[in-house]
Short mmCIF file of C-alpha atoms in Angstrom, two decimals:
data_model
loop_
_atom_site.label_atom_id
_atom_site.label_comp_id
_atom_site.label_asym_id
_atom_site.label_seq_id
_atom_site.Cartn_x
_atom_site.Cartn_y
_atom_site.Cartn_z
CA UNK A 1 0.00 0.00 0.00
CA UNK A 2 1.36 3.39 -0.73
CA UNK A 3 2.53 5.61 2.16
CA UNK A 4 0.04 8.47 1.30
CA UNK A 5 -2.88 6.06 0.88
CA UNK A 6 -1.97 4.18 4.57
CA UNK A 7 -2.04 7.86 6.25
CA UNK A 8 -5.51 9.10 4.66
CA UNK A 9 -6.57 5.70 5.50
CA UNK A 10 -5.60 5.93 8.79
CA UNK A 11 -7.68 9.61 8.99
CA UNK A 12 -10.50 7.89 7.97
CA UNK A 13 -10.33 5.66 10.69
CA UNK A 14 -9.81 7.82 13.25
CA UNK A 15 -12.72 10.63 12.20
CA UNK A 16 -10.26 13.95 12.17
CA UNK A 17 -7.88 15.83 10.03
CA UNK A 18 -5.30 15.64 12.15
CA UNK A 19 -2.28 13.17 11.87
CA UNK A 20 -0.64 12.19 14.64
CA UNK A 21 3.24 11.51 14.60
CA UNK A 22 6.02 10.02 16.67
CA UNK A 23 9.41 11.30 15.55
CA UNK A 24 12.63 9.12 16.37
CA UNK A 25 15.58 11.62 15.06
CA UNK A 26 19.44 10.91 14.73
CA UNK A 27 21.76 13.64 13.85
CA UNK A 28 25.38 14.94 14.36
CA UNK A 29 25.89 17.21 17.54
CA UNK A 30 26.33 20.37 14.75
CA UNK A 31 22.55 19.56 12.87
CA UNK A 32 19.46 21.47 14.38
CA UNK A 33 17.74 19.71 16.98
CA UNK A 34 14.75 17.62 16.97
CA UNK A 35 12.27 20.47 18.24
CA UNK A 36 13.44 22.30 15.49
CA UNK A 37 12.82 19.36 12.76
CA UNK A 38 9.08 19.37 14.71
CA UNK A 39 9.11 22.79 14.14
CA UNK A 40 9.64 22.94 10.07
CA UNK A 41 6.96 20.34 10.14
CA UNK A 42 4.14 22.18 11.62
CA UNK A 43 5.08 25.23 9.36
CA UNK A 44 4.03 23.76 6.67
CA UNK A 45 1.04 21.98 7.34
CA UNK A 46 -1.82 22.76 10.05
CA UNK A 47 -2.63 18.71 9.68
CA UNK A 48 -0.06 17.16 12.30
CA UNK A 49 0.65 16.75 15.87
CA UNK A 50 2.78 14.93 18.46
CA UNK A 51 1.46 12.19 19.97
CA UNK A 52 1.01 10.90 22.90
CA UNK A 53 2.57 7.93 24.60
CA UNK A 54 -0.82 6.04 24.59
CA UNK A 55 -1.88 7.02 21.03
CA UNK A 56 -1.76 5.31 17.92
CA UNK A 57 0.74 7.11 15.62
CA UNK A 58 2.46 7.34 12.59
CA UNK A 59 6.14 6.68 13.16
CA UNK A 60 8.41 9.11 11.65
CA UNK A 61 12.20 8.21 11.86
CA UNK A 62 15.19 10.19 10.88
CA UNK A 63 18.67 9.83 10.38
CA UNK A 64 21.09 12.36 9.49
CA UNK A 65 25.27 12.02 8.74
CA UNK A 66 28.24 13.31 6.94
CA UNK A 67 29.46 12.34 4.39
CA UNK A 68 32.28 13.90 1.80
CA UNK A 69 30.60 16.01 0.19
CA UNK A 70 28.31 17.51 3.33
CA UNK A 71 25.50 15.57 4.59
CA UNK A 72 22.55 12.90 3.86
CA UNK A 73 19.18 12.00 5.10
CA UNK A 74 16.64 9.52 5.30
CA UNK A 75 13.19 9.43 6.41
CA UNK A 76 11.50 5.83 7.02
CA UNK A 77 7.70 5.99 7.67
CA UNK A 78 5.80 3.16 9.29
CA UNK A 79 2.02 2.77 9.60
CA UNK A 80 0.60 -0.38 10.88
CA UNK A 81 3.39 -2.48 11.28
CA UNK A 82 3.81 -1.47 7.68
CA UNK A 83 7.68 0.49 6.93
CA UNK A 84 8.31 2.80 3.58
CA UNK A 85 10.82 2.44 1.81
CA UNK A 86 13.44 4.64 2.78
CA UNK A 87 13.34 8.62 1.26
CA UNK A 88 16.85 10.30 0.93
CA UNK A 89 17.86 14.12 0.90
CA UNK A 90 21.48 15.41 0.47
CA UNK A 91 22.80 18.86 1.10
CA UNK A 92 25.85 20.84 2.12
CA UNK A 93 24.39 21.58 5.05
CA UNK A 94 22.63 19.84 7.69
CA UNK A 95 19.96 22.47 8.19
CA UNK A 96 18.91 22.68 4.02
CA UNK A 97 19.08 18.52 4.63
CA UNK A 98 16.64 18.97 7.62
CA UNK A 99 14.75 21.59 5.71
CA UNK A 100 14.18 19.45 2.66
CA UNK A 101 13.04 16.19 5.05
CA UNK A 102 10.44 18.42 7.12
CA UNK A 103 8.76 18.95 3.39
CA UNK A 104 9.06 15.45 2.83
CA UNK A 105 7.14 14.34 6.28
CA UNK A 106 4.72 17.11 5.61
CA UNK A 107 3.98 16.06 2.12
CA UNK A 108 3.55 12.96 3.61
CA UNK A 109 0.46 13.47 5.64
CA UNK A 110 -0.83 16.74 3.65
CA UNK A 111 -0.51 17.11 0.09
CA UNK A 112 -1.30 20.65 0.45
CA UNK A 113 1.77 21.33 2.59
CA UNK A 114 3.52 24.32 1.35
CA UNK A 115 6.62 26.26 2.26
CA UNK A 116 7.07 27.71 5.99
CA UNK A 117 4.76 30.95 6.20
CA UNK A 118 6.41 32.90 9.25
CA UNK A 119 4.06 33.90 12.58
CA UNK A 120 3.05 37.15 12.74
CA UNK A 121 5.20 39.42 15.13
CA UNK A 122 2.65 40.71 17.87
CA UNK A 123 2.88 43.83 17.55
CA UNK A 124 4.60 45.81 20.81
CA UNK A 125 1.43 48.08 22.68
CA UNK A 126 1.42 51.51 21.56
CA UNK A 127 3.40 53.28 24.44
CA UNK A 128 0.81 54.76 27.06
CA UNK A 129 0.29 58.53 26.63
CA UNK A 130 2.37 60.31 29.03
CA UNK A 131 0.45 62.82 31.26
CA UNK A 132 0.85 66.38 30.83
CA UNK A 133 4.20 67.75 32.48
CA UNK A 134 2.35 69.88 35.24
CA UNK A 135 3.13 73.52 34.76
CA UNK A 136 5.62 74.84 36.89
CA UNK A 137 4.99 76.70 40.13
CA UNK A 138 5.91 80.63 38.97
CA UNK A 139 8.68 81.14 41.53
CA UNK A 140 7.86 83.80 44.17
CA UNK A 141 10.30 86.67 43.49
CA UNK A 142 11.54 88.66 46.37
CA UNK A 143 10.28 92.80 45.92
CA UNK A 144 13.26 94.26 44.35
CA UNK A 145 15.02 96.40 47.08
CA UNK A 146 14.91 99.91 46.57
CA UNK A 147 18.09 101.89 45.47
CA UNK A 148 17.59 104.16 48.05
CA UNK A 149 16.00 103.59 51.23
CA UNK A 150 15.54 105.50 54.76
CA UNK A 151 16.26 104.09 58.07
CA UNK A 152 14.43 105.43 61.83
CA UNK A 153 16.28 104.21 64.67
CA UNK A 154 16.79 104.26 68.32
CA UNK A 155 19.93 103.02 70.39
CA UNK A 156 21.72 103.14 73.88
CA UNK A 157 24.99 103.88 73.87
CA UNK A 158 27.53 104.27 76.60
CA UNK A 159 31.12 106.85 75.50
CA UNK A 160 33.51 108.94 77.71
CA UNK A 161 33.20 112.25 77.40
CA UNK A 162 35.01 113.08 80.31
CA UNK A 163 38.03 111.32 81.97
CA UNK A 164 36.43 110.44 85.15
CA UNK A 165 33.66 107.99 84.11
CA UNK A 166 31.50 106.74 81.74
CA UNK A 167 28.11 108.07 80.33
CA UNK A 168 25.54 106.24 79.29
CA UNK A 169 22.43 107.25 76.93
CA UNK A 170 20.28 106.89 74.13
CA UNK A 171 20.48 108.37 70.30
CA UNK A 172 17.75 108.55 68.19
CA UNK A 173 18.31 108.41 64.15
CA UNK A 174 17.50 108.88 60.67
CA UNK A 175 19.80 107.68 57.74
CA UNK A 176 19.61 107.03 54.19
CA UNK A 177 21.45 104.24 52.57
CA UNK A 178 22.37 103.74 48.60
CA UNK A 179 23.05 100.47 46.62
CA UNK A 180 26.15 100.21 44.93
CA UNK A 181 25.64 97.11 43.75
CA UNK A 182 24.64 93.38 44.25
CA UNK A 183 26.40 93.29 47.83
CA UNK A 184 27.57 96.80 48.56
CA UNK A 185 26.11 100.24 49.14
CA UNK A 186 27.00 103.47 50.87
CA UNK A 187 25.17 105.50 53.70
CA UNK A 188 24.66 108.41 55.69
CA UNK A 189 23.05 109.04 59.08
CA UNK A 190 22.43 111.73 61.83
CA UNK A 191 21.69 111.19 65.38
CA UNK A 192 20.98 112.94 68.04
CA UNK A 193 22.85 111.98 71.38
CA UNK A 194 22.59 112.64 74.89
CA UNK A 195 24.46 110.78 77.60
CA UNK A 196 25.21 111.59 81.62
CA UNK A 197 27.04 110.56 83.87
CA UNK A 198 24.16 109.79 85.84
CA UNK A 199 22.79 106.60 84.67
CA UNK A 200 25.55 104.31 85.45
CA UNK A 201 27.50 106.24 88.65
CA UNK A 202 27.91 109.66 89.67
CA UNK A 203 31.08 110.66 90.44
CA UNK A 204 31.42 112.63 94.01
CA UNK A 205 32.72 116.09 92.56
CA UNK A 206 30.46 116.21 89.50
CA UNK A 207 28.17 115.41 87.24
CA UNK A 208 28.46 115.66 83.16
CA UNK A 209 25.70 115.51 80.86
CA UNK A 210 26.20 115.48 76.92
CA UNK A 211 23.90 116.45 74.11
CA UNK A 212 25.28 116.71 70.53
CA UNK A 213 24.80 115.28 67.01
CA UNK A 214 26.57 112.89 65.39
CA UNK A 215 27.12 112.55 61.92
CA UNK A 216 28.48 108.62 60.34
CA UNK A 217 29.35 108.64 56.41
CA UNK A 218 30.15 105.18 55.32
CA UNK A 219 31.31 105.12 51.28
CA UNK A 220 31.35 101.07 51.63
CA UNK A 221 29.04 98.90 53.33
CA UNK A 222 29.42 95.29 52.72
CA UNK A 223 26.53 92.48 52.69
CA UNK A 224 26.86 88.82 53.22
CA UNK A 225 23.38 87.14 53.52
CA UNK A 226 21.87 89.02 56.34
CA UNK A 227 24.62 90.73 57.31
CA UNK A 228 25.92 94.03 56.94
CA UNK A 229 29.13 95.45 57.98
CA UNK A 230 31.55 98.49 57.03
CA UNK A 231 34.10 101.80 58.23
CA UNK A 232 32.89 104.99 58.32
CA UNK A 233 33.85 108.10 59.11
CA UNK A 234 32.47 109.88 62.61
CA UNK A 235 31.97 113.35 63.37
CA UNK A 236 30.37 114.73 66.37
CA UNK A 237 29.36 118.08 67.68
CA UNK A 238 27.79 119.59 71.02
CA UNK A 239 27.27 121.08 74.64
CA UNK A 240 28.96 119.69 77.22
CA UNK A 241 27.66 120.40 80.76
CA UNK A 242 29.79 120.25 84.31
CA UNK A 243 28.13 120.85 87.35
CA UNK A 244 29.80 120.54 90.59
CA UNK A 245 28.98 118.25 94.03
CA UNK A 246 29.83 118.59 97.31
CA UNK A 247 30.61 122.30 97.55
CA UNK A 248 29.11 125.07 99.18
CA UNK A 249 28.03 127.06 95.86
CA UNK A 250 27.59 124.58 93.12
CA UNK A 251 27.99 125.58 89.70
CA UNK A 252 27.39 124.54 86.70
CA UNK A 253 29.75 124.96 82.92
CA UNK A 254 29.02 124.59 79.51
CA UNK A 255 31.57 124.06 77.08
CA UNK A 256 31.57 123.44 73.18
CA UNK A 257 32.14 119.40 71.82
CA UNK A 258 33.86 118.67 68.68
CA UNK A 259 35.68 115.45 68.02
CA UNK A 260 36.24 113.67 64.64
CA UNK A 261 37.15 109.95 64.13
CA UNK A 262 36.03 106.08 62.99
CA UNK A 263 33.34 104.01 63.69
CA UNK A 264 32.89 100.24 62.60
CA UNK A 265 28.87 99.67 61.86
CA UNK A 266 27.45 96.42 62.37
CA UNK A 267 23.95 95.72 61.03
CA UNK A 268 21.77 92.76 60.91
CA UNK A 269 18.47 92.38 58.55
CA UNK A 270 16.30 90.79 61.01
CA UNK A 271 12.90 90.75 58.18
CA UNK A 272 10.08 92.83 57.89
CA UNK A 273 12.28 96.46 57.12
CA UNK A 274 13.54 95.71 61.48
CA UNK A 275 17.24 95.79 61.19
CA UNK A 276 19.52 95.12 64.63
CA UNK A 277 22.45 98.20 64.73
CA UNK A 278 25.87 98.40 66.26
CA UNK A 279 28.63 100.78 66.01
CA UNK A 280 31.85 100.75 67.56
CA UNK A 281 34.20 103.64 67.12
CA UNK A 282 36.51 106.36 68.78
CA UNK A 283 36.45 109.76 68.26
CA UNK A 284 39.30 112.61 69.34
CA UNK A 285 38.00 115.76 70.72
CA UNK A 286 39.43 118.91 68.63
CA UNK A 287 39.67 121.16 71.85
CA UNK A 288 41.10 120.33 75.11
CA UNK A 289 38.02 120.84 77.48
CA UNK A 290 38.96 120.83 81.85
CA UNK A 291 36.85 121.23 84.67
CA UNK A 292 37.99 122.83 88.19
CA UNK A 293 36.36 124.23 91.10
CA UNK A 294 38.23 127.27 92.91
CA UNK A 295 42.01 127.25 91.66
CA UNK A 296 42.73 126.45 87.78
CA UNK A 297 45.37 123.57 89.52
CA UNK A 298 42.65 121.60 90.81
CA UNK A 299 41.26 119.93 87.91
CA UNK A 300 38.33 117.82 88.63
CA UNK A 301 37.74 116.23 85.29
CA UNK A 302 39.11 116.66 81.35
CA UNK A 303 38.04 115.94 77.96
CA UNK A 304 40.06 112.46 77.03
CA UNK A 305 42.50 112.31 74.44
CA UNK A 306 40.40 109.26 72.96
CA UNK A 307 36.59 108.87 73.54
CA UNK A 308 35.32 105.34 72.49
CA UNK A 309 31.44 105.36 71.37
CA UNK A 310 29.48 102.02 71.85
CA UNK A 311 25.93 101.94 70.39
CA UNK A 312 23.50 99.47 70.08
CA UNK A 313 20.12 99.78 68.68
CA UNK A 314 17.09 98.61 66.55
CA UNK A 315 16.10 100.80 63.55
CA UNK A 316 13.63 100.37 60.50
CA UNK A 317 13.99 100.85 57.12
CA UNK A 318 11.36 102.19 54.04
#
């Protein structure tokens, strides 16, 4: 019986279209494997299938070798007890040999086989829409600071304005201050002092009491963050009052102040326009002042040669 009548006879039998195989496959190390024989079946028919070990089958078997001129193969079929005769393909290669047989074997069970047709590549998902980038947050933009800008202030201060003791006081201020640039700017500011000798200790001849201006030009004034910090140049000018203690006719003398010098300033931008102010400087009176009671020998107190000038304060600026 022919092999392609045994096979549709055997489909008849068995009520489907599908043949069922049993490969048995022999091949060099180097020749595709036996999955991949299976494979080049199924592409070219949709009529076959392994089968299992407790099903009738048709058995397939295949040998492969090399031989001089590349490699040979035979397929033997056997249905029913019943083997065909054997079916040889040669080749250079061992895959076009293994190629050729799976057309053979398909041809076999389907005459309609026809050449490999390739499985569509699924297709890769369309990547998911990305969101919208969310807008960006405007940035909040500090107010510009002004080019020029006033400053109202108020400080206690403690200097020497004679050489007996020290005064202490208050000053109150107004200043105006320039940018420069980025980091720098220049200022100028007027204060009215007043300082006595009362507020810390009196001394037992006398008391002193100051009241004056002061004037502080600073070309440079430095900024680092929050902080502030330059030289300037100090002049003050005033009344200074003596009176006498512990005499019989107490009197009191007023005498001209002028004294130029240097100040270092101090400030620190505390928010809101509130900025902390210190000054520490030293100014030299321009005329020799002295204080006696009866006899021009008995000097009670004198202007120093150097009078230092501490301030601290709290001011505001527009």
């Amino acid at each position: 019986m022919p092999l392609a009548q045994a096979v549709s006879s055997i489909l008849l039998a068995l009520g489907e279209d599908t043949t069922r195989i049993r490969l048995s496959y022999d091949a060099p190390a180097s020749c595709p494997a036996e999955t991949d024989l299976y494979d080049a079946i199924v592409a070219r028919t949709d009529h076959v299938r392994r089968a299992t070990s407790d099903e009738s089958a048709l058995e397939v078997n295949v040998r492969v070798s090399r031989t001089e001129r590349g490699f040979v193969g035979e397929v033997r079929e056997t249905v029913n007890h019943s083997e065909s005769s054997a079916r040889t393909v040669d080749g250079e290669t061992c895959k076009e040999v293994v190629e050729a047989l799976s057309l053979t074997i398909a041809l076999s069970v389907d005459p309609n086989a026809h050449a490999p047709v390739e499985k569509p590549t699924p297709r890769a998902p369309a990547p998911a829409a990305c969101p919208p980038a969310p807008e960006p947050v405007p940035a909040v933009a500090n107010p510009p600071v002004p080019i020029v800008q006033l400053e109202l202030g108020f400080s206690v201060l403690a200097t020497e304005v004679l050489t007996s003791d020290f005064s202490a006081g208050g000053a109150l201020s107004a200043g105006f201050s320039r940018k420069l640039g980025e980091s720098s700017s220049a200022s100028l500011e007027l204060s009215l002092l007043f300082a006595n000798t009362g507020l810390l200790a009196t001394p037992a001849s006398h008391k002193a009491e100051f009241e004056g201006l002061a004037l502080d030009a600073c070309p440079v004034r430095w900024q680092f963050g929050s902080v502030e910090l330059g030289p300037c140049a100090l002049a003050n000018a005033g009344i200074l009052e003596a009176t006498g203690r512990g005499v019989s006719e107490p009197a009191s003398v007023e005498h001209g102040w002028w004294s130029a010098g240097l100040d270092f300033k101090f400030s620190a931008l505390l928010g809101g326009g509130f900025v902390f102010e210190s000054a520490l400087g030293a100014t030299a009176p321009l005329v020799k002042r002295r204080f006696y009671t009866s006899l021009p020998d008995h000097v009670i107190a004198e202007t120093p040669v150097i009078s230092p000038l501490l301030r601290l304060g709290l001011g505001f600026r527009f």
